[in-house]
Amino acid sequence: MKIAVCIKRTPDSETRFRINSAGSAIDESGVKFDMDDFASYAVEVALQMKEKAGSGEVVVIAVGPDSVQETLRKAMSMGADRAVQLKADAIPFDGLAVAKALAAELKSGGFDLALFGKHAFDTSEAVVGTATAELLDIACVTAASKLEIANGKGSARRELEGAAEMVEFSLPAVVTIDEGIARPRYPSLKGIMAAKKKPLESKPAQLGASRVTVKGMALPPDRPAGRIVGEGTAAVAELVRLLQTEAKVL
Amino acid sequence: MANILVFAETRGAELRKVATEAVSVGRRLADASGGGEVHAMVAGPPGVAQKTDLLGRFGADVVIAVEHPALATFARESIAATIAARAKGVTYRAIVLGFSAQGRDLGPRLAAKLDAPIVSDIIDVEVAGDAFIVKHPAYANKVIVTLAVSGSPMILSVRPSAFDAVVAPRTARVDMMAPAIDPAASRVKVTQVIEGAKGRPDLADAPVIVAGGRGLKAPENFKLVEDLADAFGNAAVGATRAVTDEGWRPHADQIGQTGRQVSPQLYVAVGISGAIQHLAGMRTSKTIVAINKDKEAPIFKVADYGIVGDVLEVVPVLTQAVREAKQGH
Ligand SMILES: Cc1cc2nc3c(=O)[nH]c(=O)nc-3n(C[C@H](O)[C@H](O)[C@H](O)COP(=O)(O)OP(=O)(O)OC[C@H]3O[C@@H](n4cnc5c(N)ncnc54)[C@H](O)[C@@H]3O)c2cc1C
């Protein structure tokens, strides 16, 4: 099985964000970057599949400036076999533009499966994976919380609102990865050393035209300071009174 | 003048709440761009065309009814192809859908099929000449991004509960449409739908959410959370990742950065520390109540009302008090 995993380098999720003085972007000074949560689950899923099959190849792909090479190396230190950087100075907020670059790369790759995170931490759009599948005209399963490939066919579980569905699909396919499927491994020292020698190819990203442009960024309003109503069961009556008369939710 | 197409999603034969919210957004956009029509597509098993009244009530001028027995389950490829076929025949300025499990699947497919720009999960939208200006929470809800979108049609998915469903009655005409491709023939087949807990609303729809954390100590103590949810009557049950990782609750119940994002009227955090990844999923709740024995727990920084105490003692008393308050109504 040949598995592609498309990953994104994004700010660390613990970051306390500041907005630059122009109000146009986040202030990146002092911010750590890494592949984001769902991307790391996708890498883990691919590695486990390869291990289970005992053969195959895991290729990680990222769009972005040269800094993404660090992220690609990390994925290789976890165990991916090789990496491809689709070079772009900046990644547009337009998910379809990015999907066009990834579809162009995946088209010629002969992959059985392409995995994506269910959404990227930064843009939080949940567009790129599914749009890539559609551009490639192959099967697509979004937000899989369980995934199995056997005998050239896939099966997955997807959480819906208040329900879940089991699906079966044909290969090749795109699957976007949701919470609960796997916890990403940490790179071993041996893995980190090996990753340095693994192939990392860099070529220009064939991004589509971007028709979504960022006008501004802002922090959401702070929540007003809350208050401690009291301690223990003695505070319950007062809480209920406040929920009735002040918050009016009861 | 610009017409707007809305995908009004259903589960079984029922319209989902986000469908009426999306129709309302469509109505507002049609009015703001010079008074076009709102066309609301509803797809499902035979009989689904009867949703006309409800869609008209929230401002649909036309209901496009796509009926087929195989549409009883979500036939993603067929529905995407059918919406795209309609949008190729009639000029629409925008296609509006919900940012739900279905909308997440359909929106990007439509963007690729129609070569249309897409913004997902919007919480605000305004028409500004040729462009639409939308607001979208990013970075796990920690940053609000304002985006300009140009191109027709554009695809917008709306965050559930971010927009009100506003009554704007119309007598909608019905336009029957056949699925563009056979819903029974798909590269992705739904083999089983597993229904969630009966009688409880979903996290996206519930006005009240009671969520439990590791402070509950053991899986059986989640009964306390369920009892409190039952006392409210209209509450969903959520959990932290610490709890879903332990297997006390299914992963689908997880609220937070990598779980569900919710905005109920009332969020009750039971034995939850308030880690930043958890806050990312619930800080937009209208009123937050926290019960935690540690008065320094970060959850108290976002909670409107806090009780410092042992959840095993406080929650049963609160449950009884809520039950009584509800009966007093
Ligand atoms: C990449 C990543 C993604 C993540 N995504 C999510 C996510 O989506 N959602 C999420 O929730 N977390 C997420 N987390 C985990 C998050 O960082 C926290 O570990 C988690 O939210 C903690 O859950 P908790 O509050 O239940 O447990 P704890 O942090 O263990 O807190 C338990 C709390 O209960 C209190 N307590 C203990 N006993 C009692 C008692 N008897 N009565 C009252 N209070 C008591 C304690 O004072 C404490 O505050 C993520 C972490 C990472 C690294």
PDB file of C-alpha atoms in Angstrom, chain B residues 63-223:
ATOM      1  CA  VAL B  63     -38.445  24.317  -2.245  1.00  0.00           C
ATOM      2  CA  ILE B  64     -36.446  22.000  -4.484  1.00  0.00           C
ATOM      3  CA  ALA B  65     -37.503  18.554  -3.376  1.00  0.00           C
ATOM      4  CA  VAL B  66     -35.257  15.640  -4.260  1.00  0.00           C
ATOM      5  CA  GLU B  67     -37.024  12.398  -3.375  1.00  0.00           C
ATOM      6  CA  HIS B  68     -35.613   8.903  -3.684  1.00  0.00           C
ATOM      7  CA  PRO B  69     -35.891   5.862  -1.395  1.00  0.00           C
ATOM      8  CA  ALA B  70     -32.075   5.559  -1.231  1.00  0.00           C
ATOM      9  CA  LEU B  71     -31.878   9.088   0.178  1.00  0.00           C
ATOM     10  CA  ALA B  72     -33.084   7.769   3.534  1.00  0.00           C
ATOM     11  CA  THR B  73     -29.391   7.660   4.450  1.00  0.00           C
ATOM     12  CA  PHE B  74     -26.923  10.396   3.575  1.00  0.00           C
ATOM     13  CA  ALA B  75     -25.905   9.731  -0.056  1.00  0.00           C
ATOM     14  CA  ARG B  76     -23.066  12.248  -0.164  1.00  0.00           C
ATOM     15  CA  GLU B  77     -21.977  11.793  -3.789  1.00  0.00           C
ATOM     16  CA  SER B  78     -25.498  11.936  -5.176  1.00  0.00           C
ATOM     17  CA  ILE B  79     -26.513  14.969  -3.145  1.00  0.00           C
ATOM     18  CA  ALA B  80     -23.341  16.879  -4.033  1.00  0.00           C
ATOM     19  CA  ALA B  81     -23.897  16.101  -7.719  1.00  0.00           C
ATOM     20  CA  THR B  82     -27.549  17.161  -7.478  1.00  0.00           C
ATOM     21  CA  ILE B  83     -26.768  20.500  -5.822  1.00  0.00           C
ATOM     22  CA  ALA B  84     -24.024  21.110  -8.390  1.00  0.00           C
ATOM     23  CA  ALA B  85     -26.371  20.253 -11.269  1.00  0.00           C
ATOM     24  CA  ARG B  86     -28.934  22.734  -9.980  1.00  0.00           C
ATOM     25  CA  ALA B  87     -26.283  25.427  -9.553  1.00  0.00           C
ATOM     26  CA  LYS B  88     -25.159  24.906 -13.139  1.00  0.00           C
ATOM     27  CA  GLY B  89     -28.703  25.445 -14.408  1.00  0.00           C
ATOM     28  CA  VAL B  90     -29.749  28.424 -12.298  1.00  0.00           C
ATOM     29  CA  THR B  91     -27.437  31.307 -11.419  1.00  0.00           C
ATOM     30  CA  TYR B  92     -26.880  31.565  -7.697  1.00  0.00           C
ATOM     31  CA  ARG B  93     -24.800  34.141  -5.910  1.00  0.00           C
ATOM     32  CA  ALA B  94     -24.160  31.833  -3.002  1.00  0.00           C
ATOM     33  CA  ILE B  95     -24.861  28.318  -1.807  1.00  0.00           C
ATOM     34  CA  VAL B  96     -25.490  28.161   1.933  1.00  0.00           C
ATOM     35  CA  LEU B  97     -25.314  25.018   4.038  1.00  0.00           C
ATOM     36  CA  GLY B  98     -24.767  24.060   7.652  1.00  0.00           C
ATOM     37  CA  PHE B  99     -21.305  23.389   9.050  1.00  0.00           C
ATOM     38  CA  SER B 100     -22.496  20.002  10.225  1.00  0.00           C
ATOM     39  CA  ALA B 101     -21.226  16.500   9.479  1.00  0.00           C
ATOM     40  CA  GLN B 102     -23.194  16.642   6.210  1.00  0.00           C
ATOM     41  CA  GLY B 103     -22.194  20.193   5.336  1.00  0.00           C
ATOM     42  CA  ARG B 104     -18.517  19.476   5.977  1.00  0.00           C
ATOM     43  CA  ASP B 105     -18.769  16.691   3.472  1.00  0.00           C
ATOM     44  CA  LEU B 106     -20.805  18.518   0.819  1.00  0.00           C
ATOM     45  CA  GLY B 107     -19.293  22.028   0.905  1.00  0.00           C
ATOM     46  CA  PRO B 108     -15.775  21.180  -0.311  1.00  0.00           C
ATOM     47  CA  ARG B 109     -17.156  18.752  -2.899  1.00  0.00           C
ATOM     48  CA  LEU B 110     -19.289  21.565  -4.326  1.00  0.00           C
ATOM     49  CA  ALA B 111     -16.366  23.985  -4.267  1.00  0.00           C
ATOM     50  CA  ALA B 112     -14.333  21.560  -6.362  1.00  0.00           C
ATOM     51  CA  LYS B 113     -17.215  20.647  -8.719  1.00  0.00           C
ATOM     52  CA  LEU B 114     -18.210  24.257  -9.386  1.00  0.00           C
ATOM     53  CA  ASP B 115     -14.724  25.749  -9.006  1.00  0.00           C
ATOM     54  CA  ALA B 116     -16.291  27.970  -6.367  1.00  0.00           C
ATOM     55  CA  PRO B 117     -14.607  29.710  -3.439  1.00  0.00           C
ATOM     56  CA  ILE B 118     -15.656  28.367  -0.053  1.00  0.00           C
ATOM     57  CA  VAL B 119     -15.573  29.579   3.526  1.00  0.00           C
ATOM     58  CA  SER B 120     -16.663  27.106   6.193  1.00  0.00           C
ATOM     59  CA  ASP B 121     -18.009  27.614   9.650  1.00  0.00           C
ATOM     60  CA  ILE B 122     -19.020  31.253   9.392  1.00  0.00           C
ATOM     61  CA  ILE B 123     -20.546  33.170  12.290  1.00  0.00           C
ATOM     62  CA  ASP B 124     -21.379  36.409  10.436  1.00  0.00           C
ATOM     63  CA  VAL B 125     -21.864  37.524   6.829  1.00  0.00           C
ATOM     64  CA  GLU B 126     -22.480  40.805   5.057  1.00  0.00           C
ATOM     65  CA  VAL B 127     -22.835  41.745   1.430  1.00  0.00           C
ATOM     66  CA  ALA B 128     -20.312  44.384   0.315  1.00  0.00           C
ATOM     67  CA  GLY B 129     -20.716  45.111  -3.385  1.00  0.00           C
ATOM     68  CA  ASP B 130     -19.291  42.233  -5.378  1.00  0.00           C
ATOM     69  CA  ALA B 131     -17.819  40.555  -2.349  1.00  0.00           C
ATOM     70  CA  PHE B 132     -19.217  38.987   0.787  1.00  0.00           C
ATOM     71  CA  ILE B 133     -17.484  39.769   4.051  1.00  0.00           C
ATOM     72  CA  VAL B 134     -17.598  36.863   6.468  1.00  0.00           C
ATOM     73  CA  LYS B 135     -16.344  36.155   9.953  1.00  0.00           C
ATOM     74  CA  HIS B 136     -14.913  32.766  10.767  1.00  0.00           C
ATOM     75  CA  PRO B 137     -13.393  31.519  14.036  1.00  0.00           C
ATOM     76  CA  ALA B 138      -9.948  30.017  13.498  1.00  0.00           C
ATOM     77  CA  TYR B 139      -7.058  28.750  15.620  1.00  0.00           C
ATOM     78  CA  ALA B 140      -9.429  26.661  17.752  1.00  0.00           C
ATOM     79  CA  ASN B 141     -11.793  29.609  18.240  1.00  0.00           C
ATOM     80  CA  LYS B 142      -8.987  31.741  19.644  1.00  0.00           C
ATOM     81  CA  VAL B 143      -8.933  34.185  16.705  1.00  0.00           C
ATOM     82  CA  ILE B 144     -11.801  35.631  14.661  1.00  0.00           C
ATOM     83  CA  VAL B 145     -10.776  36.061  11.034  1.00  0.00           C
ATOM     84  CA  THR B 146     -12.601  38.461   8.693  1.00  0.00           C
ATOM     85  CA  LEU B 147     -12.498  37.266   5.093  1.00  0.00           C
ATOM     86  CA  ALA B 148     -13.585  38.746   1.781  1.00  0.00           C
ATOM     87  CA  VAL B 149     -14.956  36.215  -0.696  1.00  0.00           C
ATOM     88  CA  SER B 150     -15.499  36.977  -4.351  1.00  0.00           C
ATOM     89  CA  GLY B 151     -16.803  34.829  -7.187  1.00  0.00           C
ATOM     90  CA  SER B 152     -20.200  33.349  -8.000  1.00  0.00           C
ATOM     91  CA  PRO B 153     -21.438  31.105  -6.703  1.00  0.00           C
ATOM     92  CA  MET B 154     -19.574  31.133  -3.429  1.00  0.00           C
ATOM     93  CA  ILE B 155     -20.095  28.444  -0.835  1.00  0.00           C
ATOM     94  CA  LEU B 156     -20.734  29.360   2.771  1.00  0.00           C
ATOM     95  CA  SER B 157     -21.323  26.931   5.595  1.00  0.00           C
ATOM     96  CA  VAL B 158     -22.846  28.377   8.733  1.00  0.00           C
ATOM     97  CA  ARG B 159     -21.880  27.394  12.254  1.00  0.00           C
ATOM     98  CA  PRO B 160     -24.828  25.737  14.026  1.00  0.00           C
ATOM     99  CA  SER B 161     -26.482  28.066  16.569  1.00  0.00           C
ATOM    100  CA  ALA B 162     -24.477  31.107  15.377  1.00  0.00           C
ATOM    101  CA  PHE B 163     -27.442  32.508  13.417  1.00  0.00           C
ATOM    102  CA  ASP B 164     -31.044  32.735  14.555  1.00  0.00           C
ATOM    103  CA  ALA B 165     -33.771  31.127  12.507  1.00  0.00           C
ATOM    104  CA  VAL B 166     -35.922  34.207  11.801  1.00  0.00           C
ATOM    105  CA  VAL B 167     -39.537  33.828  10.767  1.00  0.00           C
ATOM    106  CA  ALA B 168     -40.110  35.492   7.352  1.00  0.00           C
ATOM    107  CA  PRO B 169     -43.124  33.685   5.892  1.00  0.00           C
ATOM    108  CA  ARG B 170     -43.433  32.873   2.208  1.00  0.00           C
ATOM    109  CA  THR B 171     -45.655  30.428   0.386  1.00  0.00           C
ATOM    110  CA  ALA B 172     -42.951  28.326  -1.168  1.00  0.00           C
ATOM    111  CA  ARG B 173     -43.559  26.742  -4.563  1.00  0.00           C
ATOM    112  CA  VAL B 174     -42.310  23.206  -4.957  1.00  0.00           C
ATOM    113  CA  ASP B 175     -39.942  22.194  -7.673  1.00  0.00           C
ATOM    114  CA  MET B 176     -39.367  18.439  -7.835  1.00  0.00           C
ATOM    115  CA  MET B 177     -35.910  17.408  -8.987  1.00  0.00           C
ATOM    116  CA  ALA B 178     -34.499  13.939  -9.657  1.00  0.00           C
ATOM    117  CA  PRO B 179     -31.112  13.043  -8.146  1.00  0.00           C
ATOM    118  CA  ALA B 180     -28.374  13.893 -10.645  1.00  0.00           C
ATOM    119  CA  ILE B 181     -26.718  10.531 -10.027  1.00  0.00           C
ATOM    120  CA  ASP B 182     -28.135   7.336  -8.566  1.00  0.00           C
ATOM    121  CA  PRO B 183     -28.005   7.637  -4.772  1.00  0.00           C
ATOM    122  CA  ALA B 184     -27.785   3.860  -4.458  1.00  0.00           C
ATOM    123  CA  ALA B 185     -24.569   3.702  -6.504  1.00  0.00           C
ATOM    124  CA  SER B 186     -21.720   5.303  -4.637  1.00  0.00           C
ATOM    125  CA  ARG B 187     -18.038   4.796  -3.999  1.00  0.00           C
ATOM    126  CA  VAL B 188     -18.835   5.352  -0.333  1.00  0.00           C
ATOM    127  CA  LYS B 189     -21.714   3.224   0.962  1.00  0.00           C
ATOM    128  CA  VAL B 190     -23.356   3.712   4.324  1.00  0.00           C
ATOM    129  CA  THR B 191     -23.687   0.201   5.744  1.00  0.00           C
ATOM    130  CA  GLN B 192     -25.121   1.103   9.134  1.00  0.00           C
ATOM    131  CA  VAL B 193     -26.371   4.129  11.040  1.00  0.00           C
ATOM    132  CA  ILE B 194     -25.810   3.846  14.777  1.00  0.00           C
ATOM    133  CA  GLU B 195     -28.281   5.996  16.662  1.00  0.00           C
ATOM    134  CA  GLY B 196     -27.056   7.905  19.688  1.00  0.00           C
ATOM    135  CA  ALA B 197     -28.627   8.047  23.122  1.00  0.00           C
ATOM    136  CA  LYS B 198     -32.388   8.163  22.756  1.00  0.00           C
ATOM    137  CA  GLY B 199     -34.352  11.083  24.040  1.00  0.00           C
ATOM    138  CA  ARG B 200     -31.383  13.392  24.421  1.00  0.00           C
ATOM    139  CA  PRO B 201     -30.653  16.254  22.029  1.00  0.00           C
ATOM    140  CA  ASP B 202     -27.330  16.418  20.239  1.00  0.00           C
ATOM    141  CA  LEU B 203     -24.528  18.656  21.530  1.00  0.00           C
ATOM    142  CA  ALA B 204     -25.057  21.013  18.580  1.00  0.00           C
ATOM    143  CA  ASP B 205     -28.766  21.493  19.233  1.00  0.00           C
ATOM    144  CA  ALA B 206     -29.074  21.302  23.007  1.00  0.00           C
ATOM    145  CA  PRO B 207     -29.729  24.563  24.866  1.00  0.00           C
ATOM    146  CA  VAL B 208     -28.082  23.035  27.942  1.00  0.00           C
ATOM    147  CA  ILE B 209     -24.952  20.874  28.089  1.00  0.00           C
ATOM    148  CA  VAL B 210     -23.735  19.106  31.214  1.00  0.00           C
ATOM    149  CA  ALA B 211     -20.145  17.998  30.722  1.00  0.00           C
ATOM    150  CA  GLY B 212     -18.038  15.836  32.989  1.00  0.00           C
ATOM    151  CA  GLY B 213     -14.289  15.620  33.552  1.00  0.00           C
ATOM    152  CA  ARG B 214     -11.831  13.443  35.377  1.00  0.00           C
ATOM    153  CA  GLY B 215     -13.004  14.998  38.626  1.00  0.00           C
ATOM    154  CA  LEU B 216     -15.841  12.478  38.508  1.00  0.00           C
ATOM    155  CA  LYS B 217     -13.213   9.872  39.455  1.00  0.00           C
ATOM    156  CA  ALA B 218     -14.872   6.796  37.928  1.00  0.00           C
ATOM    157  CA  PRO B 219     -17.047   5.993  34.904  1.00  0.00           C
ATOM    158  CA  GLU B 220     -20.051   4.986  37.010  1.00  0.00           C
ATOM    159  CA  ASN B 221     -20.131   8.483  38.503  1.00  0.00           C
ATOM    160  CA  PHE B 222     -21.133   9.821  35.091  1.00  0.00           C
ATOM    161  CA  LYS B 223     -24.590   8.815  36.224  1.00  0.00           C
TER     162      LYS B 223
END
